[in-house]
mmCIF file with all atom_site columns, C-alpha atoms in Angstrom:
data_model
loop_
_atom_site.group_PDB
_atom_site.id
_atom_site.type_symbol
_atom_site.label_atom_id
_atom_site.label_alt_id
_atom_site.label_comp_id
_atom_site.label_asym_id
_atom_site.label_entity_id
_atom_site.label_seq_id
_atom_site.pdbx_PDB_ins_code
_atom_site.Cartn_x
_atom_site.Cartn_y
_atom_site.Cartn_z
_atom_site.occupancy
_atom_site.B_iso_or_equiv
_atom_site.pdbx_formal_charge
_atom_site.auth_seq_id
_atom_site.auth_comp_id
_atom_site.auth_asym_id
_atom_site.auth_atom_id
_atom_site.pdbx_PDB_model_num
ATOM 1   C CA . UNK A 1 1   ? 0.000   0.000  0.000   1.00 0.00 ? 37  UNK A CA 1
ATOM 2   C CA . UNK A 1 2   ? 1.259   3.489  -0.864  1.00 0.00 ? 38  UNK A CA 1
ATOM 3   C CA . UNK A 1 3   ? 2.202   5.979  1.804   1.00 0.00 ? 39  UNK A CA 1
ATOM 4   C CA . UNK A 1 4   ? -0.448  8.685  1.727   1.00 0.00 ? 40  UNK A CA 1
ATOM 5   C CA . UNK A 1 5   ? -0.465  12.310 2.800   1.00 0.00 ? 41  UNK A CA 1
ATOM 6   C CA . UNK A 1 6   ? -3.349  14.701 3.434   1.00 0.00 ? 42  UNK A CA 1
ATOM 7   C CA . UNK A 1 7   ? -3.487  18.459 3.095   1.00 0.00 ? 43  UNK A CA 1
ATOM 8   C CA . UNK A 1 8   ? -4.295  19.869 6.538   1.00 0.00 ? 44  UNK A CA 1
ATOM 9   C CA . UNK A 1 9   ? -6.002  22.860 4.937   1.00 0.00 ? 45  UNK A CA 1
ATOM 10  C CA . UNK A 1 10  ? -8.411  21.237 2.464   1.00 0.00 ? 46  UNK A CA 1
ATOM 11  C CA . UNK A 1 11  ? -8.266  17.492 3.192   1.00 0.00 ? 47  UNK A CA 1
ATOM 12  C CA . UNK A 1 12  ? -6.938  16.478 -0.244  1.00 0.00 ? 48  UNK A CA 1
ATOM 13  C CA . UNK A 1 13  ? -5.344  13.012 -0.074  1.00 0.00 ? 49  UNK A CA 1
ATOM 14  C CA . UNK A 1 14  ? -2.632  11.779 -2.408  1.00 0.00 ? 50  UNK A CA 1
ATOM 15  C CA . UNK A 1 15  ? 0.363   9.463  -2.616  1.00 0.00 ? 51  UNK A CA 1
ATOM 16  C CA . UNK A 1 16  ? 3.363   10.845 -0.765  1.00 0.00 ? 52  UNK A CA 1
ATOM 17  C CA . UNK A 1 17  ? 5.570   10.528 -3.857  1.00 0.00 ? 53  UNK A CA 1
ATOM 18  C CA . UNK A 1 18  ? 3.192   12.636 -5.946  1.00 0.00 ? 54  UNK A CA 1
ATOM 19  C CA . UNK A 1 19  ? 3.458   15.764 -3.789  1.00 0.00 ? 55  UNK A CA 1
ATOM 20  C CA . UNK A 1 20  ? 4.946   18.677 -5.685  1.00 0.00 ? 56  UNK A CA 1
ATOM 21  C CA . UNK A 1 21  ? 5.461   22.267 -4.518  1.00 0.00 ? 57  UNK A CA 1
ATOM 22  C CA . UNK A 1 22  ? 1.766   23.047 -4.038  1.00 0.00 ? 58  UNK A CA 1
ATOM 23  C CA . UNK A 1 23  ? -1.368  21.177 -3.022  1.00 0.00 ? 59  UNK A CA 1
ATOM 24  C CA . UNK A 1 24  ? -3.130  20.456 -6.338  1.00 0.00 ? 60  UNK A CA 1
ATOM 25  C CA . UNK A 1 25  ? -6.532  21.171 -4.761  1.00 0.00 ? 61  UNK A CA 1
ATOM 26  C CA . UNK A 1 26  ? -6.039  24.370 -2.753  1.00 0.00 ? 62  UNK A CA 1
ATOM 27  C CA . UNK A 1 27  ? -2.633  25.659 -3.920  1.00 0.00 ? 63  UNK A CA 1
ATOM 28  C CA . UNK A 1 28  ? -0.997  25.921 -0.491  1.00 0.00 ? 64  UNK A CA 1
ATOM 29  C CA . UNK A 1 29  ? 2.689   24.942 -0.126  1.00 0.00 ? 65  UNK A CA 1
ATOM 30  C CA . UNK A 1 30  ? 3.580   21.264 0.317   1.00 0.00 ? 66  UNK A CA 1
ATOM 31  C CA . UNK A 1 31  ? 4.456   21.944 3.965   1.00 0.00 ? 67  UNK A CA 1
ATOM 32  C CA . UNK A 1 32  ? 0.738   21.676 4.796   1.00 0.00 ? 68  UNK A CA 1
ATOM 33  C CA . UNK A 1 33  ? 0.740   17.933 4.010   1.00 0.00 ? 69  UNK A CA 1
ATOM 34  C CA . UNK A 1 34  ? 0.782   15.425 6.858   1.00 0.00 ? 70  UNK A CA 1
ATOM 35  C CA . UNK A 1 35  ? 0.978   11.610 6.856   1.00 0.00 ? 71  UNK A CA 1
ATOM 36  C CA . UNK A 1 36  ? -2.397  9.947  6.358   1.00 0.00 ? 72  UNK A CA 1
ATOM 37  C CA . UNK A 1 37  ? -3.540  6.382  7.015   1.00 0.00 ? 73  UNK A CA 1
ATOM 38  C CA . UNK A 1 38  ? -6.412  5.192  4.823   1.00 0.00 ? 74  UNK A CA 1
ATOM 39  C CA . UNK A 1 39  ? -9.068  3.473  6.955   1.00 0.00 ? 75  UNK A CA 1
ATOM 40  C CA . UNK A 1 40  ? -10.471 1.534  4.000   1.00 0.00 ? 76  UNK A CA 1
ATOM 41  C CA . UNK A 1 41  ? -9.086  -1.861 3.016   1.00 0.00 ? 77  UNK A CA 1
ATOM 42  C CA . UNK A 1 42  ? -7.000  -1.972 -0.136  1.00 0.00 ? 78  UNK A CA 1
ATOM 43  C CA . UNK A 1 43  ? -9.516  -4.273 -1.891  1.00 0.00 ? 79  UNK A CA 1
ATOM 44  C CA . UNK A 1 44  ? -12.459 -1.939 -1.166  1.00 0.00 ? 80  UNK A CA 1
ATOM 45  C CA . UNK A 1 45  ? -10.372 1.096  -2.097  1.00 0.00 ? 81  UNK A CA 1
ATOM 46  C CA . UNK A 1 46  ? -9.703  -0.356 -5.578  1.00 0.00 ? 82  UNK A CA 1
ATOM 47  C CA . UNK A 1 47  ? -13.454 -0.628 -6.247  1.00 0.00 ? 83  UNK A CA 1
ATOM 48  C CA . UNK A 1 48  ? -14.337 2.707  -4.671  1.00 0.00 ? 84  UNK A CA 1
ATOM 49  C CA . UNK A 1 49  ? -11.645 4.488  -6.675  1.00 0.00 ? 85  UNK A CA 1
ATOM 50  C CA . UNK A 1 50  ? -13.265 3.334  -9.931  1.00 0.00 ? 86  UNK A CA 1
ATOM 51  C CA . UNK A 1 51  ? -15.949 5.975  -9.173  1.00 0.00 ? 87  UNK A CA 1
ATOM 52  C CA . UNK A 1 52  ? -18.588 4.026  -11.105 1.00 0.00 ? 88  UNK A CA 1
ATOM 53  C CA . UNK A 1 53  ? -21.584 5.512  -9.305  1.00 0.00 ? 89  UNK A CA 1
ATOM 54  C CA . UNK A 1 54  ? -20.385 9.143  -9.387  1.00 0.00 ? 90  UNK A CA 1
ATOM 55  C CA . UNK A 1 55  ? -19.992 8.801  -13.163 1.00 0.00 ? 91  UNK A CA 1
ATOM 56  C CA . UNK A 1 56  ? -23.218 6.876  -13.866 1.00 0.00 ? 92  UNK A CA 1
ATOM 57  C CA . UNK A 1 57  ? -25.404 9.338  -11.932 1.00 0.00 ? 93  UNK A CA 1
ATOM 58  C CA . UNK A 1 58  ? -24.792 12.014 -14.567 1.00 0.00 ? 94  UNK A CA 1
ATOM 59  C CA . UNK A 1 59  ? -26.750 10.183 -17.275 1.00 0.00 ? 95  UNK A CA 1
ATOM 60  C CA . UNK A 1 60  ? -30.325 10.380 -15.854 1.00 0.00 ? 96  UNK A CA 1
ATOM 61  C CA . UNK A 1 61  ? -30.318 14.189 -15.577 1.00 0.00 ? 97  UNK A CA 1
ATOM 62  C CA . UNK A 1 62  ? -29.031 14.460 -19.152 1.00 0.00 ? 98  UNK A CA 1
ATOM 63  C CA . UNK A 1 63  ? -31.947 12.317 -20.333 1.00 0.00 ? 99  UNK A CA 1
ATOM 64  C CA . UNK A 1 64  ? -34.452 14.375 -18.341 1.00 0.00 ? 100 UNK A CA 1
ATOM 65  C CA . UNK A 1 65  ? -32.992 17.613 -19.685 1.00 0.00 ? 101 UNK A CA 1
ATOM 66  C CA . UNK A 1 66  ? -33.164 16.211 -23.231 1.00 0.00 ? 102 UNK A CA 1
ATOM 67  C CA . UNK A 1 67  ? -36.870 15.481 -22.795 1.00 0.00 ? 103 UNK A CA 1
ATOM 68  C CA . UNK A 1 68  ? -37.811 18.690 -20.987 1.00 0.00 ? 104 UNK A CA 1
ATOM 69  C CA . UNK A 1 69  ? -35.958 21.183 -23.166 1.00 0.00 ? 105 UNK A CA 1
ATOM 70  C CA . UNK A 1 70  ? -36.452 19.149 -26.333 1.00 0.00 ? 106 UNK A CA 1
ATOM 71  C CA . UNK A 1 71  ? -40.228 19.309 -25.847 1.00 0.00 ? 107 UNK A CA 1
ATOM 72  C CA . UNK A 1 72  ? -40.113 23.026 -25.119 1.00 0.00 ? 108 UNK A CA 1
ATOM 73  C CA . UNK A 1 73  ? -37.873 23.789 -28.085 1.00 0.00 ? 109 UNK A CA 1
ATOM 74  C CA . UNK A 1 74  ? -40.021 21.671 -30.434 1.00 0.00 ? 110 UNK A CA 1
ATOM 75  C CA . UNK A 1 75  ? -43.000 23.881 -29.574 1.00 0.00 ? 111 UNK A CA 1
ATOM 76  C CA . UNK A 1 76  ? -41.124 27.038 -30.493 1.00 0.00 ? 112 UNK A CA 1
ATOM 77  C CA . UNK A 1 77  ? -39.640 26.115 -33.869 1.00 0.00 ? 113 UNK A CA 1
ATOM 78  C CA . UNK A 1 78  ? -40.870 24.775 -37.188 1.00 0.00 ? 114 UNK A CA 1
ATOM 79  C CA . UNK A 1 79  ? -39.546 21.949 -39.334 1.00 0.00 ? 115 UNK A CA 1
ATOM 80  C CA . UNK A 1 80  ? -36.848 20.743 -39.831 1.00 0.00 ? 116 UNK A CA 1
ATOM 81  C CA . UNK A 1 81  ? -35.693 21.892 -36.351 1.00 0.00 ? 117 UNK A CA 1
ATOM 82  C CA . UNK A 1 82  ? -38.858 20.572 -34.728 1.00 0.00 ? 118 UNK A CA 1
ATOM 83  C CA . UNK A 1 83  ? -38.062 17.093 -36.060 1.00 0.00 ? 119 UNK A CA 1
ATOM 84  C CA . UNK A 1 84  ? -34.526 17.295 -34.667 1.00 0.00 ? 120 UNK A CA 1
ATOM 85  C CA . UNK A 1 85  ? -35.733 18.265 -31.216 1.00 0.00 ? 121 UNK A CA 1
ATOM 86  C CA . UNK A 1 86  ? -38.397 15.545 -31.197 1.00 0.00 ? 122 UNK A CA 1
ATOM 87  C CA . UNK A 1 87  ? -35.738 13.035 -32.245 1.00 0.00 ? 123 UNK A CA 1
ATOM 88  C CA . UNK A 1 88  ? -33.679 14.062 -29.211 1.00 0.00 ? 124 UNK A CA 1
ATOM 89  C CA . UNK A 1 89  ? -36.771 13.617 -27.058 1.00 0.00 ? 125 UNK A CA 1
ATOM 90  C CA . UNK A 1 90  ? -37.371 10.112 -28.404 1.00 0.00 ? 126 UNK A CA 1
ATOM 91  C CA . UNK A 1 91  ? -33.789 9.009  -27.798 1.00 0.00 ? 127 UNK A CA 1
ATOM 92  C CA . UNK A 1 92  ? -33.920 10.476 -24.299 1.00 0.00 ? 128 UNK A CA 1
ATOM 93  C CA . UNK A 1 93  ? -37.243 8.735  -23.611 1.00 0.00 ? 129 UNK A CA 1
ATOM 94  C CA . UNK A 1 94  ? -35.773 5.403  -24.693 1.00 0.00 ? 130 UNK A CA 1
ATOM 95  C CA . UNK A 1 95  ? -32.638 5.798  -22.588 1.00 0.00 ? 131 UNK A CA 1
ATOM 96  C CA . UNK A 1 96  ? -33.978 7.437  -19.440 1.00 0.00 ? 132 UNK A CA 1
ATOM 97  C CA . UNK A 1 97  ? -35.383 4.405  -17.580 1.00 0.00 ? 133 UNK A CA 1
ATOM 98  C CA . UNK A 1 98  ? -32.190 2.460  -18.274 1.00 0.00 ? 134 UNK A CA 1
ATOM 99  C CA . UNK A 1 99  ? -29.948 5.287  -17.071 1.00 0.00 ? 135 UNK A CA 1
ATOM 100 C CA . UNK A 1 100 ? -32.001 5.684  -13.885 1.00 0.00 ? 136 UNK A CA 1
ATOM 101 C CA . UNK A 1 101 ? -31.903 1.938  -13.271 1.00 0.00 ? 137 UNK A CA 1
ATOM 102 C CA . UNK A 1 102 ? -28.127 1.898  -13.817 1.00 0.00 ? 138 UNK A CA 1
ATOM 103 C CA . UNK A 1 103 ? -27.753 4.767  -11.331 1.00 0.00 ? 139 UNK A CA 1
ATOM 104 C CA . UNK A 1 104 ? -29.919 2.910  -8.792  1.00 0.00 ? 140 UNK A CA 1
ATOM 105 C CA . UNK A 1 105 ? -27.943 -0.324 -9.107  1.00 0.00 ? 141 UNK A CA 1
ATOM 106 C CA . UNK A 1 106 ? -24.566 1.420  -9.034  1.00 0.00 ? 142 UNK A CA 1
ATOM 107 C CA . UNK A 1 107 ? -25.738 3.462  -6.022  1.00 0.00 ? 143 UNK A CA 1
ATOM 108 C CA . UNK A 1 108 ? -26.701 0.308  -4.151  1.00 0.00 ? 144 UNK A CA 1
ATOM 109 C CA . UNK A 1 109 ? -23.315 -1.271 -4.918  1.00 0.00 ? 145 UNK A CA 1
ATOM 110 C CA . UNK A 1 110 ? -21.490 1.947  -4.032  1.00 0.00 ? 146 UNK A CA 1
ATOM 111 C CA . UNK A 1 111 ? -23.365 2.188  -0.722  1.00 0.00 ? 147 UNK A CA 1
ATOM 112 C CA . UNK A 1 112 ? -22.359 -1.380 0.142   1.00 0.00 ? 148 UNK A CA 1
ATOM 113 C CA . UNK A 1 113 ? -18.740 -0.675 -0.777  1.00 0.00 ? 149 UNK A CA 1
ATOM 114 C CA . UNK A 1 114 ? -18.437 2.678  0.959   1.00 0.00 ? 150 UNK A CA 1
ATOM 115 C CA . UNK A 1 115 ? -20.590 2.165  4.036   1.00 0.00 ? 151 UNK A CA 1
ATOM 116 C CA . UNK A 1 116 ? -20.877 -1.659 4.208   1.00 0.00 ? 152 UNK A CA 1
ATOM 117 C CA . UNK A 1 117 ? -24.654 -1.284 4.396   1.00 0.00 ? 153 UNK A CA 1
ATOM 118 C CA . UNK A 1 118 ? -27.416 0.612  2.640   1.00 0.00 ? 154 UNK A CA 1
ATOM 119 C CA . UNK A 1 119 ? -29.785 1.047  5.567   1.00 0.00 ? 155 UNK A CA 1
ATOM 120 C CA . UNK A 1 120 ? -28.450 4.338  6.888   1.00 0.00 ? 156 UNK A CA 1
ATOM 121 C CA . UNK A 1 121 ? -31.036 7.163  6.999   1.00 0.00 ? 157 UNK A CA 1
ATOM 122 C CA . UNK A 1 122 ? -29.417 9.152  4.203   1.00 0.00 ? 158 UNK A CA 1
ATOM 123 C CA . UNK A 1 123 ? -29.007 6.110  1.934   1.00 0.00 ? 159 UNK A CA 1
ATOM 124 C CA . UNK A 1 124 ? -32.645 5.193  2.510   1.00 0.00 ? 160 UNK A CA 1
ATOM 125 C CA . UNK A 1 125 ? -33.648 8.694  1.361   1.00 0.00 ? 161 UNK A CA 1
ATOM 126 C CA . UNK A 1 126 ? -31.487 8.258  -1.730  1.00 0.00 ? 162 UNK A CA 1
ATOM 127 C CA . UNK A 1 127 ? -33.051 4.879  -2.518  1.00 0.00 ? 163 UNK A CA 1
ATOM 128 C CA . UNK A 1 128 ? -36.587 6.246  -2.156  1.00 0.00 ? 164 UNK A CA 1
ATOM 129 C CA . UNK A 1 129 ? -35.808 9.247  -4.364  1.00 0.00 ? 165 UNK A CA 1
ATOM 130 C CA . UNK A 1 130 ? -34.129 6.949  -6.898  1.00 0.00 ? 166 UNK A CA 1
ATOM 131 C CA . UNK A 1 131 ? -37.169 4.665  -7.010  1.00 0.00 ? 167 UNK A CA 1
ATOM 132 C CA . UNK A 1 132 ? -39.486 7.668  -7.437  1.00 0.00 ? 168 UNK A CA 1
ATOM 133 C CA . UNK A 1 133 ? -37.262 8.892  -10.279 1.00 0.00 ? 169 UNK A CA 1
ATOM 134 C CA . UNK A 1 134 ? -37.361 5.452  -11.890 1.00 0.00 ? 170 UNK A CA 1
ATOM 135 C CA . UNK A 1 135 ? -41.173 5.286  -11.711 1.00 0.00 ? 171 UNK A CA 1
ATOM 136 C CA . UNK A 1 136 ? -41.437 8.813  -13.152 1.00 0.00 ? 172 UNK A CA 1
ATOM 137 C CA . UNK A 1 137 ? -39.006 7.985  -15.960 1.00 0.00 ? 173 UNK A CA 1
ATOM 138 C CA . UNK A 1 138 ? -40.810 4.762  -16.937 1.00 0.00 ? 174 UNK A CA 1
ATOM 139 C CA . UNK A 1 139 ? -44.177 6.563  -16.863 1.00 0.00 ? 175 UNK A CA 1
ATOM 140 C CA . UNK A 1 140 ? -42.750 9.401  -18.939 1.00 0.00 ? 176 UNK A CA 1
ATOM 141 C CA . UNK A 1 141 ? -41.263 6.999  -21.480 1.00 0.00 ? 177 UNK A CA 1
ATOM 142 C CA . UNK A 1 142 ? -44.478 5.009  -21.852 1.00 0.00 ? 178 UNK A CA 1
ATOM 143 C CA . UNK A 1 143 ? -46.618 8.130  -22.249 1.00 0.00 ? 179 UNK A CA 1
ATOM 144 C CA . UNK A 1 144 ? -44.179 9.819  -24.605 1.00 0.00 ? 180 UNK A CA 1
ATOM 145 C CA . UNK A 1 145 ? -43.534 6.845  -26.844 1.00 0.00 ? 181 UNK A CA 1
ATOM 146 C CA . UNK A 1 146 ? -47.164 5.692  -27.048 1.00 0.00 ? 182 UNK A CA 1
ATOM 147 C CA . UNK A 1 147 ? -49.047 9.002  -27.188 1.00 0.00 ? 183 UNK A CA 1
ATOM 148 C CA . UNK A 1 148 ? -46.523 10.703 -29.472 1.00 0.00 ? 184 UNK A CA 1
ATOM 149 C CA . UNK A 1 149 ? -46.480 14.024 -27.568 1.00 0.00 ? 185 UNK A CA 1
ATOM 150 C CA . UNK A 1 150 ? -50.249 14.405 -27.251 1.00 0.00 ? 186 UNK A CA 1
ATOM 151 C CA . UNK A 1 151 ? -49.824 14.804 -23.481 1.00 0.00 ? 187 UNK A CA 1
ATOM 152 C CA . UNK A 1 152 ? -47.298 17.629 -23.547 1.00 0.00 ? 188 UNK A CA 1
ATOM 153 C CA . UNK A 1 153 ? -48.160 19.168 -20.138 1.00 0.00 ? 189 UNK A CA 1
ATOM 154 C CA . UNK A 1 154 ? -48.012 15.736 -18.471 1.00 0.00 ? 190 UNK A CA 1
ATOM 155 C CA . UNK A 1 155 ? -44.693 14.951 -20.141 1.00 0.00 ? 191 UNK A CA 1
ATOM 156 C CA . UNK A 1 156 ? -43.215 18.296 -19.094 1.00 0.00 ? 192 UNK A CA 1
ATOM 157 C CA . UNK A 1 157 ? -44.388 17.731 -15.517 1.00 0.00 ? 193 UNK A CA 1
ATOM 158 C CA . UNK A 1 158 ? -42.950 14.213 -15.408 1.00 0.00 ? 194 UNK A CA 1
ATOM 159 C CA . UNK A 1 159 ? -39.602 15.288 -16.846 1.00 0.00 ? 195 UNK A CA 1
ATOM 160 C CA . UNK A 1 160 ? -39.485 18.204 -14.385 1.00 0.00 ? 196 UNK A CA 1
ATOM 161 C CA . UNK A 1 161 ? -40.177 15.658 -11.610 1.00 0.00 ? 197 UNK A CA 1
ATOM 162 C CA . UNK A 1 162 ? -37.244 13.553 -12.838 1.00 0.00 ? 198 UNK A CA 1
ATOM 163 C CA . UNK A 1 163 ? -35.010 16.633 -12.825 1.00 0.00 ? 199 UNK A CA 1
ATOM 164 C CA . UNK A 1 164 ? -36.156 17.490 -9.293  1.00 0.00 ? 200 UNK A CA 1
ATOM 165 C CA . UNK A 1 165 ? -35.379 13.946 -8.096  1.00 0.00 ? 201 UNK A CA 1
ATOM 166 C CA . UNK A 1 166 ? -31.947 14.092 -9.715  1.00 0.00 ? 202 UNK A CA 1
ATOM 167 C CA . UNK A 1 167 ? -31.226 17.460 -8.112  1.00 0.00 ? 203 UNK A CA 1
ATOM 168 C CA . UNK A 1 168 ? -32.263 16.137 -4.704  1.00 0.00 ? 204 UNK A CA 1
ATOM 169 C CA . UNK A 1 169 ? -30.130 13.023 -5.174  1.00 0.00 ? 205 UNK A CA 1
ATOM 170 C CA . UNK A 1 170 ? -27.135 15.127 -6.215  1.00 0.00 ? 206 UNK A CA 1
ATOM 171 C CA . UNK A 1 171 ? -27.439 17.369 -3.171  1.00 0.00 ? 207 UNK A CA 1
ATOM 172 C CA . UNK A 1 172 ? -27.604 14.384 -0.833  1.00 0.00 ? 208 UNK A CA 1
ATOM 173 C CA . UNK A 1 173 ? -24.774 12.599 -2.633  1.00 0.00 ? 209 UNK A CA 1
ATOM 174 C CA . UNK A 1 174 ? -22.457 15.587 -2.436  1.00 0.00 ? 210 UNK A CA 1
ATOM 175 C CA . UNK A 1 175 ? -22.864 15.608 1.348   1.00 0.00 ? 211 UNK A CA 1
ATOM 176 C CA . UNK A 1 176 ? -21.697 11.979 1.469   1.00 0.00 ? 212 UNK A CA 1
ATOM 177 C CA . UNK A 1 177 ? -18.413 12.747 -0.267  1.00 0.00 ? 213 UNK A CA 1
ATOM 178 C CA . UNK A 1 178 ? -16.798 13.797 3.015   1.00 0.00 ? 214 UNK A CA 1
ATOM 179 C CA . UNK A 1 179 ? -18.223 10.973 5.113   1.00 0.00 ? 215 UNK A CA 1
ATOM 180 C CA . UNK A 1 180 ? -15.608 8.922  6.937   1.00 0.00 ? 216 UNK A CA 1
ATOM 181 C CA . UNK A 1 181 ? -15.728 5.373  5.711   1.00 0.00 ? 217 UNK A CA 1
ATOM 182 C CA . UNK A 1 182 ? -15.574 2.464  8.139   1.00 0.00 ? 218 UNK A CA 1
ATOM 183 C CA . UNK A 1 183 ? -12.545 0.178  7.556   1.00 0.00 ? 219 UNK A CA 1
#
C-alpha cells in the first residue's frame, strides 16, 4: 500500500511521492501535508476508486434535460428543427429508464462498498428518491412513446419531476463525499 499524505487545509489526499510544490486542490505549499492512514481496506479502495456511481449518476439528468428542453424547443420552432428536437426527445425517452436503473444499481453497490450497508437514513432517502425517479421515468417513457407528444403538459411535468429527483439526489450525494468510511 502506498504511503499517503493529506493536506491539513483542504483534506486532499494523495500518494506521498506525488506531492509537488503546491497542493493540487487548494494551492498551499507542500508543507501543509501530513501523513495519512487510509481506513479503507485496499480491496475496497480499488473498487471505490473506480468511481462508477459518481460517473453513472450524470446520465439520468441528461436524459431528463433532453426530454424537458427538447419538448419546449419543439413547440417554439418549425420543421426541420422541430423534427430534430423531437428526435432528441425520443432518444432520451428510450434511454432514461435504463440510465435511472443503472444509477440505482450502481448506487446500491457503491453504498455497500463505501458504508458496508445501505440502511443508513441518508441512503434510505437516496433509494426512495431513486425509485421515485425510476417510476417517473418509466411513466414518462411510456406516455411519450405511445401518445406521441399528445400529453405535452403531463410529459413536461414528469420530466421536471425527474429533474427534481436528480437534483435532490445530487445534493444528498455531495454531502456523502466527506463521510468517513468504516474500515
